[in-house]
Coordinates of C-alpha atoms in Angstrom, one line a residue:
X584 CA 36.6 -40.7 102.9
X585 CA 37.1 -38.0 100.0
X586 CA 34.1 -36.4 99.4
X587 CA 33.2 -34.9 96.3
X588 CA 31.1 -31.4 95.7
X589 CA 28.0 -32.9 95.8
X590 CA 29.0 -33.5 99.7
X591 CA 31.0 -30.4 100.3
X592 CA 28.4 -28.5 102.3
X593 CA 27.3 -31.8 104.3
X594 CA 30.7 -33.3 104.0
X595 CA 29.0 -36.8 103.0
X596 CA 30.3 -38.6 100.2
X597 CA 26.6 -38.0 98.1
X598 CA 28.7 -38.6 94.7
X599 CA 29.3 -42.2 95.5
X600 CA 25.6 -42.6 96.4
X601 CA 24.2 -40.8 93.3
X602 CA 26.6 -43.6 91.8
X603 CA 25.5 -46.3 93.4
X604 CA 21.9 -45.4 92.9
X605 CA 22.1 -44.8 89.2
X606 CA 24.6 -48.1 88.5
X607 CA 21.6 -50.1 90.3
X608 CA 19.1 -49.5 88.3
X609 CA 21.1 -49.3 85.1
X610 CA 24.0 -51.8 84.8
X611 CA 21.4 -55.1 84.9
X612 CA 19.4 -53.8 81.9
X613 CA 21.7 -52.6 80.1
X614 CA 23.8 -56.1 80.2
X615 CA 20.7 -58.1 79.1
X616 CA 20.1 -55.3 76.0
X617 CA 24.2 -55.5 75.1
X618 CA 24.0 -59.6 76.0
X619 CA 20.5 -59.8 73.3
X620 CA 22.6 -57.8 70.6
X621 CA 26.1 -59.6 70.8
X622 CA 23.8 -63.1 70.1
X623 CA 22.0 -61.3 66.8
X624 CA 25.7 -59.9 65.7
X625 CA 26.8 -64.0 66.2
X626 CA 23.8 -65.0 64.6
X627 CA 24.1 -62.3 61.9
X628 CA 28.0 -63.4 61.5
X629 CA 27.5 -67.4 61.3
X630 CA 24.8 -66.5 59.4
X631 CA 28.0 -65.0 56.6
X632 CA 29.4 -67.9 56.7
X633 CA 27.0 -70.0 55.6
X634 CA 25.9 -68.2 53.3
X635 CA 29.6 -68.0 51.9
X636 CA 29.9 -71.7 52.0
X637 CA 26.2 -72.0 50.2
X638 CA 27.5 -70.0 47.6
X639 CA 30.9 -71.4 47.1
X640 CA 29.1 -74.9 46.9
X641 CA 26.8 -73.4 44.1
X642 CA 29.9 -72.4 42.4
X643 CA 31.2 -76.1 42.0
X644 CA 27.8 -77.1 41.3
X645 CA 27.7 -74.4 38.5
X646 CA 30.8 -75.9 36.9
X647 CA 28.8 -79.7 36.8
X648 CA 26.5 -77.8 34.8
X649 CA 28.8 -76.7 32.2
X650 CA 28.0 -78.4 28.9
X651 CA 30.8 -78.4 27.4
X652 CA 32.6 -80.6 30.9
X653 CA 31.7 -83.8 29.1
X654 CA 32.9 -82.8 25.6
X655 CA 36.0 -81.0 26.2
X656 CA 39.1 -82.6 24.6
X657 CA 42.4 -83.7 26.1
X658 CA 45.3 -84.2 24.1
X659 CA 48.2 -86.7 25.9
X660 CA 51.8 -86.0 23.7
X661 CA 54.1 -88.8 23.6
X662 CA 57.1 -86.8 24.5
X663 CA 59.6 -86.7 27.9
X664 CA 58.9 -84.0 30.4
X665 CA 61.5 -81.4 29.5
X666 CA 62.0 -82.2 26.4
X667 CA 59.1 -81.3 24.8
X668 CA 58.9 -80.4 21.1
X669 CA 55.1 -79.1 20.8
X670 CA 52.6 -77.9 23.1
X671 CA 48.8 -78.9 21.7
X672 CA 45.6 -77.0 23.3
X673 CA 42.5 -78.6 22.1
X674 CA 38.4 -77.4 22.2
X675 CA 35.6 -79.2 22.0
X676 CA 35.2 -79.7 18.2
X677 CA 38.7 -81.9 17.7
X678 CA 38.4 -85.0 16.4
X679 CA 39.6 -88.3 18.2
X680 CA 42.4 -90.0 17.2
X681 CA 46.0 -90.2 16.9
X682 CA 48.4 -87.9 15.2
X683 CA 51.4 -88.4 13.8
X684 CA 53.4 -84.6 14.3
X685 CA 57.0 -83.9 13.6
X686 CA 58.4 -80.2 13.5
X687 CA 60.6 -79.6 10.5
X688 CA 61.6 -75.9 11.1
X689 CA 60.6 -73.1 13.4
X690 CA 59.5 -69.4 12.8
X691 CA 62.3 -67.0 13.2
X692 CA 62.6 -63.6 13.0
X693 CA 65.5 -61.8 11.1
X694 CA 69.0 -60.3 12.1
X695 CA 70.7 -57.7 9.7
X696 CA 74.4 -56.2 10.5
X697 CA 77.0 -53.8 9.3
X698 CA 79.9 -54.7 7.3
X699 CA 83.3 -55.2 8.5
X700 CA 85.3 -51.9 8.9
X701 CA 82.0 -49.3 8.1
X702 CA 81.6 -48.4 12.0
X703 CA 84.6 -47.9 15.0
X704 CA 83.3 -46.4 17.2
X705 CA 80.0 -46.4 19.4
X706 CA 80.5 -42.1 18.5
X707 CA 81.1 -42.2 15.0
X708 CA 78.1 -40.1 13.3
X709 CA 75.6 -41.2 10.9
X710 CA 74.6 -38.1 8.8
X711 CA 75.1 -34.2 9.1
X712 CA 71.8 -33.2 8.4
X713 CA 68.4 -34.5 9.1
X714 CA 67.4 -37.7 7.9
X715 CA 65.0 -40.4 7.8
X716 CA 65.2 -44.1 7.5
X717 CA 62.8 -46.2 7.5
X718 CA 62.7 -50.0 8.7
X719 CA 60.0 -52.5 7.1
X720 CA 59.4 -56.4 7.8
X721 CA 56.5 -57.6 5.7
X722 CA 53.5 -55.8 6.6
X723 CA 54.6 -54.1 9.2
X724 CA 56.8 -50.5 9.1
X725 CA 58.1 -47.7 11.1
X726 CA 59.9 -44.3 10.3
X727 CA 62.3 -42.4 12.2
X728 CA 63.5 -38.7 11.9
X729 CA 67.9 -39.2 12.4
X730 CA 68.7 -35.1 13.8
X731 CA 72.4 -34.4 12.3
X732 CA 75.2 -35.1 14.1
X733 CA 73.6 -38.2 15.3
X734 CA 75.8 -40.9 16.7
X735 CA 76.0 -44.2 16.1
X736 CA 74.5 -45.1 20.1
X737 CA 72.5 -42.0 20.0
X738 CA 70.4 -43.9 17.1
X739 CA 71.0 -47.5 18.6
X740 CA 68.5 -45.5 21.5
X741 CA 65.8 -44.3 19.1
X742 CA 65.2 -47.5 18.0
X743 CA 65.0 -49.2 21.1
X744 CA 62.5 -46.7 22.6
X745 CA 60.7 -45.4 19.8
X746 CA 56.7 -45.7 20.3
X747 CA 56.1 -47.4 17.2
X748 CA 58.5 -49.8 16.9
X749 CA 57.0 -53.4 15.6
X750 CA 59.8 -55.5 17.5
X751 CA 63.0 -54.3 16.4
X752 CA 66.1 -54.6 18.7
X753 CA 69.3 -52.6 17.9
X754 CA 72.5 -53.0 19.3
X755 CA 76.4 -52.6 18.9
X756 CA 78.8 -55.6 18.8
X757 CA 82.8 -54.5 19.4
X758 CA 85.3 -57.5 18.0
X759 CA 88.3 -56.2 19.6
X760 CA 89.6 -55.9 16.8
X761 CA 88.8 -52.1 16.0
X762 CA 85.7 -53.4 14.3
X763 CA 82.1 -52.2 15.4
X764 CA 79.3 -54.1 13.9
X765 CA 75.2 -52.4 14.2
X766 CA 73.0 -55.0 14.2
X767 CA 69.5 -55.1 14.2
X768 CA 67.1 -57.6 15.2
X769 CA 63.2 -58.1 14.3
X770 CA 60.8 -60.4 15.8
X771 CA 58.4 -60.8 13.1
X772 CA 58.3 -64.3 11.9
X773 CA 57.8 -65.4 8.7
X774 CA 59.1 -66.0 5.3
X775 CA 59.0 -62.5 3.2
X776 CA 59.2 -60.6 6.8
X777 CA 63.6 -60.3 6.7
X778 CA 64.1 -56.7 8.4
X779 CA 65.0 -54.2 5.7
X780 CA 66.4 -50.4 6.7
X781 CA 65.7 -48.1 4.2
X782 CA 67.4 -44.4 3.9
X783 CA 64.3 -42.6 2.8
X784 CA 66.1 -39.1 3.6
X785 CA 65.2 -35.8 1.4
X786 CA 68.6 -34.7 -0.1
X787 CA 69.2 -30.9 0.3
X788 CA 71.3 -28.4 0.1
X789 CA 73.1 -26.1 3.3
X790 CA 70.1 -23.7 3.2
X791 CA 67.4 -27.3 3.5
X792 CA 66.5 -26.3 0.3
X793 CA 65.2 -29.4 -1.8
X794 CA 68.2 -30.7 -4.5
X795 CA 66.5 -32.1 -7.3
X796 CA 69.2 -33.9 -9.6
X797 CA 69.5 -32.2 -13.1
X798 CA 68.0 -34.3 -16.1
X799 CA 70.3 -36.6 -18.0
X800 CA 71.4 -35.6 -21.5
X801 CA 70.0 -37.6 -24.2
X802 CA 72.6 -40.8 -24.5
X803 CA 73.9 -40.5 -28.2
X804 CA 74.0 -43.6 -30.5
X805 CA 76.9 -46.2 -30.2
X806 CA 79.3 -45.0 -32.5
X807 CA 79.8 -48.6 -33.7
X808 CA 76.2 -48.0 -34.8
X809 CA 77.2 -45.1 -36.9
X810 CA 80.0 -47.7 -39.1
X811 CA 76.7 -49.7 -39.8
X812 CA 75.6 -49.2 -43.4
X813 CA 72.2 -46.8 -43.2
X814 CA 71.4 -47.3 -46.7
X815 CA 73.0 -50.3 -49.1
X816 CA 75.8 -48.6 -51.0
X817 CA 75.8 -45.7 -49.5
X818 CA 79.3 -44.6 -47.9
X819 CA 79.7 -41.0 -45.4
X820 CA 81.8 -39.0 -47.0
X821 CA 83.5 -37.8 -43.6
X822 CA 84.2 -41.7 -43.0
X823 CA 86.3 -42.9 -46.3
X824 CA 88.4 -45.1 -44.3
X825 CA 85.9 -47.5 -43.2
X826 CA 84.4 -49.3 -46.2
X827 CA 80.7 -50.3 -46.4
X828 CA 80.3 -54.3 -47.2
X829 CA 77.9 -55.1 -49.8
X830 CA 76.4 -58.7 -49.5
X831 CA 77.2 -61.4 -52.3
X832 CA 75.5 -64.5 -51.9
X833 CA 78.9 -65.9 -52.5
X834 CA 80.2 -64.6 -49.4
X835 CA 80.7 -67.0 -46.9
X836 CA 82.5 -66.6 -43.7
X837 CA 86.1 -67.2 -44.3
X838 CA 86.6 -66.9 -47.7
X839 CA 89.5 -65.3 -49.0
X840 CA 87.7 -63.1 -51.3
X841 CA 85.2 -60.7 -51.0
X842 CA 83.3 -61.2 -54.4
X843 CA 80.8 -58.2 -53.9
X844 CA 84.0 -55.8 -53.4
X845 CA 86.2 -56.4 -55.7
X846 CA 89.3 -57.9 -53.8
X847 CA 90.7 -59.7 -51.0
X848 CA 89.4 -59.3 -47.4
X849 CA 91.7 -56.6 -44.9
X850 CA 93.2 -58.3 -42.2
X851 CA 91.0 -55.4 -40.3
X852 CA 87.8 -56.3 -41.2
X853 CA 85.5 -57.7 -39.0
X854 CA 83.2 -60.6 -39.9
X855 CA 79.9 -60.7 -41.3
X856 CA 77.3 -59.7 -38.5
X857 CA 73.9 -59.4 -38.9
X858 CA 72.6 -55.8 -39.0
X859 CA 72.0 -54.2 -35.7
X860 CA 74.5 -57.5 -34.5
X861 CA 77.3 -57.2 -32.4
X862 CA 80.2 -59.7 -31.3
X863 CA 80.7 -59.3 -27.7
X864 CA 83.8 -60.6 -27.8
X865 CA 85.3 -58.3 -30.8
X866 CA 86.3 -54.5 -29.9
X867 CA 84.5 -52.2 -31.8
X868 CA 86.3 -49.3 -33.7
X869 CA 84.9 -46.8 -31.7
X870 CA 85.6 -42.6 -31.9
X871 CA 86.6 -40.5 -29.3
X872 CA 83.9 -38.8 -27.5
X873 CA 85.7 -38.1 -24.3
X874 CA 83.7 -34.4 -24.6
X875 CA 80.6 -35.7 -24.7
X876 CA 81.0 -38.6 -21.9
X877 CA 78.2 -38.1 -19.3
X878 CA 80.1 -39.5 -16.0
X879 CA 83.0 -36.5 -16.5
X880 CA 80.2 -34.1 -17.0
X881 CA 79.1 -35.4 -13.6
X882 CA 82.1 -34.8 -12.0
X883 CA 82.7 -31.6 -13.7
X884 CA 79.0 -30.3 -12.4
X885 CA 80.6 -31.6 -8.8
X886 CA 83.7 -29.9 -9.1
X887 CA 81.6 -26.6 -10.0
X888 CA 79.2 -27.4 -7.2
X889 CA 80.1 -28.6 -3.9
X890 CA 76.7 -27.9 -2.6
X891 CA 75.8 -31.4 -4.5
X892 CA 78.8 -33.2 -3.3
X893 CA 78.5 -32.4 0.5
X894 CA 74.6 -33.8 -0.3
X895 CA 75.7 -37.1 -2.1
X896 CA 78.2 -37.7 0.9
X897 CA 75.3 -36.9 3.2
X898 CA 73.2 -39.8 2.4
X899 CA 75.7 -42.2 1.4
X900 CA 76.6 -41.3 4.8
X901 CA 73.1 -42.8 5.9
X902 CA 72.9 -45.4 3.4
X903 CA 76.0 -47.4 5.6
X904 CA 72.5 -48.1 8.1
X905 CA 70.5 -49.7 4.8
X906 CA 69.9 -52.4 3.5
X907 CA 68.3 -51.5 0.5
X908 CA 70.4 -49.0 -2.6
X909 CA 73.7 -49.9 -4.5
X910 CA 75.5 -48.3 -1.8
X911 CA 74.0 -50.5 1.2
X912 CA 76.0 -51.2 4.5
X913 CA 74.0 -53.4 5.8
X914 CA 73.5 -56.9 4.9
X915 CA 71.5 -59.8 6.2
X916 CA 74.0 -62.8 7.0
X917 CA 73.2 -66.2 5.7
X918 CA 70.6 -68.0 7.8
X919 CA 69.5 -64.9 9.4
X920 CA 66.5 -64.3 7.4
X921 CA 62.9 -64.6 8.5
X922 CA 61.1 -68.0 8.3
X923 CA 58.1 -69.7 8.0
X924 CA 57.7 -72.4 10.8
X925 CA 57.3 -76.0 9.1
X926 CA 55.3 -79.0 10.7
X927 CA 53.8 -82.3 9.0
X928 CA 50.9 -83.3 10.3
X929 CA 50.5 -87.3 9.7
X930 CA 52.7 -86.4 6.2
X931 CA 51.0 -83.4 4.9
X932 CA 53.3 -80.4 5.4
X933 CA 52.3 -77.2 7.1
X934 CA 53.6 -74.0 7.1
X935 CA 52.7 -70.8 9.0
X936 CA 54.3 -67.5 9.8
X937 CA 54.3 -68.2 13.7
X938 CA 55.3 -71.3 15.7
X939 CA 51.6 -71.5 16.7
X940 CA 49.5 -73.3 14.4
X941 CA 46.0 -71.9 15.1
X942 CA 43.5 -74.2 12.3
X943 CA 45.8 -76.2 10.9
X944 CA 43.4 -79.4 12.6
X945 CA 40.4 -78.8 13.4
X946 CA 40.0 -78.1 17.1
X947 CA 43.5 -77.8 17.2
X948 CA 46.2 -75.4 18.5
X949 CA 49.5 -76.6 17.5
X950 CA 52.7 -74.2 19.2
X951 CA 56.1 -75.8 17.6
X952 CA 58.9 -75.6 20.2
X953 CA 61.7 -77.0 18.8
X954 CA 62.4 -79.3 15.8
X955 CA 62.4 -82.7 16.1
X956 CA 64.5 -85.6 15.0
X957 CA 61.7 -88.4 15.1
X958 CA 58.0 -88.0 15.2
X959 CA 55.7 -87.4 17.9
X960 CA 52.6 -89.5 18.3
X961 CA 49.4 -87.3 19.9
X962 CA 46.6 -88.9 20.7
X963 CA 43.1 -87.0 21.4
X964 CA 40.6 -88.4 23.9
X965 CA 37.7 -86.7 25.7
X966 CA 38.9 -85.3 28.8
X967 CA 38.0 -87.3 31.2
X968 CA 40.6 -85.9 34.0
X969 CA 39.0 -82.7 34.1
X970 CA 35.4 -84.3 34.6
X971 CA 37.1 -86.5 38.0
X972 CA 38.7 -83.0 39.2
X973 CA 35.5 -81.3 38.9
X974 CA 33.4 -83.9 40.5
X975 CA 36.4 -84.2 43.4
X976 CA 36.0 -80.5 43.5
X977 CA 32.0 -80.8 44.0
X978 CA 32.3 -83.2 46.6
X979 CA 35.0 -81.3 48.6
X980 CA 33.0 -77.9 48.9
X981 CA 29.6 -80.4 49.5
X982 CA 31.3 -81.6 52.6
X983 CA 32.6 -78.3 53.9
X984 CA 29.0 -76.8 53.5
X985 CA 27.1 -79.7 55.5
X986 CA 30.4 -79.3 58.0
X987 CA 29.5 -76.1 58.8
X988 CA 25.8 -76.7 58.9
X989 CA 26.1 -79.0 61.3
X990 CA 28.6 -77.5 63.5
X991 CA 26.7 -74.0 63.6
X992 CA 23.2 -75.8 64.4
X993 CA 24.2 -78.3 67.3
X994 CA 23.7 -78.0 70.7
X995 CA 24.2 -74.7 72.1
X996 CA 25.4 -73.3 69.1
X997 CA 24.2 -70.0 67.4
X998 CA 21.8 -71.1 64.7
X999 CA 20.6 -74.2 66.7
X1000 CA 16.7 -74.6 65.9
X1001 CA 17.1 -72.4 62.9
X1002 CA 14.5 -73.6 60.4
X1003 CA 16.7 -72.5 57.3
X1004 CA 19.5 -74.3 58.3
X1005 CA 17.4 -77.7 59.5
X1006 CA 15.9 -77.4 55.8
X1007 CA 19.2 -77.2 53.7
X1008 CA 20.7 -80.0 55.3
X1009 CA 17.5 -82.0 54.7
X1010 CA 17.0 -81.0 50.6
X1011 CA 20.6 -81.4 49.8
X1012 CA 20.4 -85.2 51.7
X1013 CA 17.2 -85.9 49.2
X1014 CA 18.9 -84.4 46.2
X1015 CA 21.6 -86.9 46.3
X1016 CA 19.4 -89.8 46.9
X1017 CA 17.3 -88.9 44.1
X1018 CA 17.5 -90.2 40.6
X1019 CA 18.6 -88.3 37.6
X1020 CA 19.0 -88.1 33.9
X1021 CA 17.0 -90.8 33.3
X1022 CA 19.6 -93.1 32.0
X1023 CA 19.6 -96.7 31.7
X1024 CA 23.3 -97.2 33.4
X1025 CA 23.4 -95.0 36.0
X1026 CA 20.5 -93.8 38.9
X1027 CA 22.4 -91.7 40.8
X1028 CA 25.8 -90.1 41.2
X1029 CA 26.8 -93.3 44.0
X1030 CA 26.9 -95.3 40.2
X1031 CA 30.3 -93.1 40.0
X1032 CA 32.4 -94.4 42.9
X1033 CA 30.5 -91.8 45.8
X1034 CA 30.2 -93.0 49.1
X1035 CA 27.8 -91.1 52.1
X1036 CA 28.7 -92.3 55.5
X1037 CA 26.5 -91.9 58.9
X1038 CA 27.4 -87.9 59.2
X1039 CA 26.2 -87.0 55.7
X1040 CA 29.8 -86.9 54.5
X1041 CA 31.0 -87.9 50.8
X1042 CA 33.4 -89.5 49.8
X1043 CA 35.0 -90.8 46.5
X1044 CA 36.8 -94.1 45.0
X1045 CA 38.6 -92.7 41.6
X1046 CA 38.8 -96.7 40.9
X1047 CA 35.2 -97.2 40.6
X1048 CA 34.6 -93.9 38.9
X1049 CA 37.6 -95.0 35.9
X1050 CA 35.2 -98.4 35.9
X1051 CA 31.9 -96.2 36.1
X1052 CA 33.6 -94.3 32.7
X1053 CA 34.6 -97.0 31.0
X1054 CA 31.1 -98.5 31.3
X1055 CA 29.3 -95.2 29.8
X1056 CA 30.6 -92.3 29.2
X1057 CA 28.3 -90.9 27.3
X1058 CA 25.6 -91.6 29.8
X1059 CA 27.4 -89.7 32.6
X1060 CA 27.1 -86.3 31.3
X1061 CA 22.6 -86.6 31.0
X1062 CA 23.2 -87.8 34.8
X1063 CA 25.2 -84.7 36.3
X1064 CA 24.8 -82.0 33.7
X1065 CA 21.6 -82.5 31.4
X1066 CA 18.3 -80.7 31.7
X1067 CA 17.1 -83.1 34.3
X1068 CA 20.7 -83.6 35.8
X1069 CA 21.7 -83.5 39.2
X1070 CA 23.7 -80.7 39.1
X1071 CA 20.4 -78.7 37.4
X1072 CA 18.6 -79.6 40.4
X1073 CA 21.1 -78.5 43.3
X1074 CA 21.4 -75.4 41.1
X1075 CA 17.8 -74.7 41.3
X1076 CA 17.7 -75.8 45.6
X1077 CA 20.2 -73.1 45.8
X1078 CA 19.2 -70.3 44.0
X1079 CA 16.4 -70.2 46.8
X1080 CA 19.1 -69.2 49.5
X1081 CA 21.8 -67.4 47.6
X1082 CA 21.7 -63.8 46.1
X1083 CA 19.8 -60.1 46.9
X1084 CA 16.0 -62.2 47.7
X1085 CA 17.2 -65.9 49.1
X1086 CA 16.2 -66.8 52.3
X1087 CA 20.1 -66.3 53.5
X1088 CA 20.0 -62.8 53.2
X1089 CA 16.5 -62.4 54.1
X1090 CA 17.2 -64.0 57.2
X1091 CA 20.6 -61.6 58.1
X1092 CA 18.4 -59.1 57.0
X1093 CA 16.2 -59.9 59.7
X1094 CA 18.6 -60.5 62.2
X1095 CA 20.0 -56.8 61.3
X1096 CA 17.0 -55.3 61.9
X1097 CA 16.1 -56.7 65.3
X1098 CA 19.9 -55.3 66.1
X1099 CA 18.8 -52.5 65.4
X1100 CA 15.6 -52.6 67.2
X1101 CA 17.8 -53.3 70.1
X1102 CA 20.1 -51.1 70.3
X1103 CA 17.2 -48.4 69.9
X1104 CA 15.6 -49.8 72.9
X1105 CA 19.4 -49.3 74.7
X1106 CA 19.7 -46.0 73.4
X1107 CA 16.7 -44.9 74.7
X1108 CA 17.3 -46.3 78.3
X1109 CA 20.1 -45.4 78.9
X1110 CA 18.6 -41.5 77.7
X1111 CA 16.4 -42.6 81.0
X1112 CA 19.0 -43.3 83.0
X1113 CA 20.6 -40.2 81.6
X1114 CA 17.8 -38.1 83.4
X1115 CA 17.9 -40.4 86.7
X1116 CA 21.1 -39.6 87.6
X1117 CA 20.1 -35.6 86.3
X1118 CA 17.2 -35.4 89.0
X1119 CA 19.3 -37.9 91.7
X1120 CA 22.0 -34.5 91.6
X1121 CA 19.3 -32.2 91.8
X1122 CA 17.7 -33.7 95.1
X1123 CA 20.9 -34.3 96.8
X1124 CA 22.7 -30.9 95.8
X1125 CA 19.2 -29.5 97.7
X1126 CA 20.1 -31.7 100.3
X1127 CA 23.3 -30.9 100.9
X1128 CA 22.5 -27.3 101.1
X1129 CA 20.0 -27.8 103.8
X1130 CA 22.6 -29.7 105.5
X1131 CA 25.0 -27.2 105.0
X1132 CA 23.0 -25.1 106.7
X1133 CA 22.0 -26.7 109.6
X1134 CA 25.6 -27.3 110.5
X1135 CA 26.0 -23.5 110.5
X1136 CA 23.0 -23.2 112.4
X1137 CA 24.6 -26.2 114.6
X1138 CA 28.3 -24.7 115.2
X1139 CA 26.4 -21.5 115.8
X1140 CA 24.6 -22.6 118.9
X1141 CA 27.3 -24.7 120.1
X1142 CA 29.7 -21.4 120.4
X1143 CA 27.1 -19.9 122.2
X1144 CA 26.5 -22.4 124.6
X1145 CA 30.0 -22.7 125.1
X1146 CA 30.2 -18.9 125.7
X1147 CA 27.0 -19.3 128.8

């Protein structure tokens, strides 16, 4: 037998003796306290499950209590599954009835692309100078700063990653024949919202200074106007070769003689015209004004000013990515313009800039999914299916609660005899049996195809429910969700059990206090047991010391006696 430090002097196993004495005093009582705490915790857990079930059932009751449950509308659309052409969302303002709907055209965004031969590589530089491109689609707009040396591929990335981008997607398409097409697609739908790309760059010279085009010289009068008479019978001296015709009442177009000028009409003379009026089919005699030609002057100016040439070249390069202006290089292919959606409802054509028509028909939101070649019939009626689904969810939640209450309060169960559970079971049955709504057709929920068995569980008969709906749909609402209806009564009942001040939480708080109290008592008892053990050890230590002395004295006496 091993001897601990407590029995080292006496040679006795005093350590085991102390532990046995403490255990005899402590274990039974600690187990009683712990069993009591475990019982409280089991009760608390059961109450938590009951509280959750009550909350869940209350949510189902509130769904029945919803005023819009019986005023909702349902849209039945006559279209094959997988071939839907329209989708309809209703609200309770929609009128019951039938509609004939055609989808004539879907709304779409737009696409622009570069002309063939404009680009050949994704590395083509779009501008040698800092520039700007503005993208517009209706009221939507954003502008990109295009740095000098930007390539076509880099521009594509700039567009697609811009934070201001309203829905423009750029892409590069290679046809395999040496042509690279730059395309831009806009998601903005609706007529008048076709994408526009505008070169909004400011023209600067090589030093970055603003280049302001010089004012064009005033345009001189056309040479033909110089040949026309300023005053009758007056011929300018510097042009003696061009006679001035006088008018005469006898002069008629096609005559061989010019009576006013006393001679035959020269073959080179023009037919008589009204003052300041030219025949576009005739070629007037024009003086040589080459020295005053503004086009040649511009060419001479550009030859003299290479900076202007560079500026014009940089802007024209960026124009290859523009849809606007005389030198635009982007165009909108046929059929790629943004357009409206068009539907016809009962013979009335309706346009919209998106495929969703909100408010076109009161209470309906119509979404066009695909164009139709025949009319789609739509029937709007009360949403009876939602009413049935809500009642079935109510029944399922009720059965869950009742089943839990029965299990928790059975003989030997943790909540057996609990007054709260017993009262709740009784109150639920009473509420279901009571008449509600004050209607002449229905008196209780059992008139709507609901049945209760001898265990208190509910079942639902959809056939009887549909018959009840046909008998008096308008009287079901007062019975269930009216001011004095079943849902209102159950909601008032359950409100006393739920919430921070409800009976369930109050009971759980009471159990928690019992747990805390019992744990406090156990802790105090364990403290007493620690002191008791300390006292025993002190006493047995003293005993061990005395026994050690006695053993020493006995050994001494034995040794003396042995020598005698």
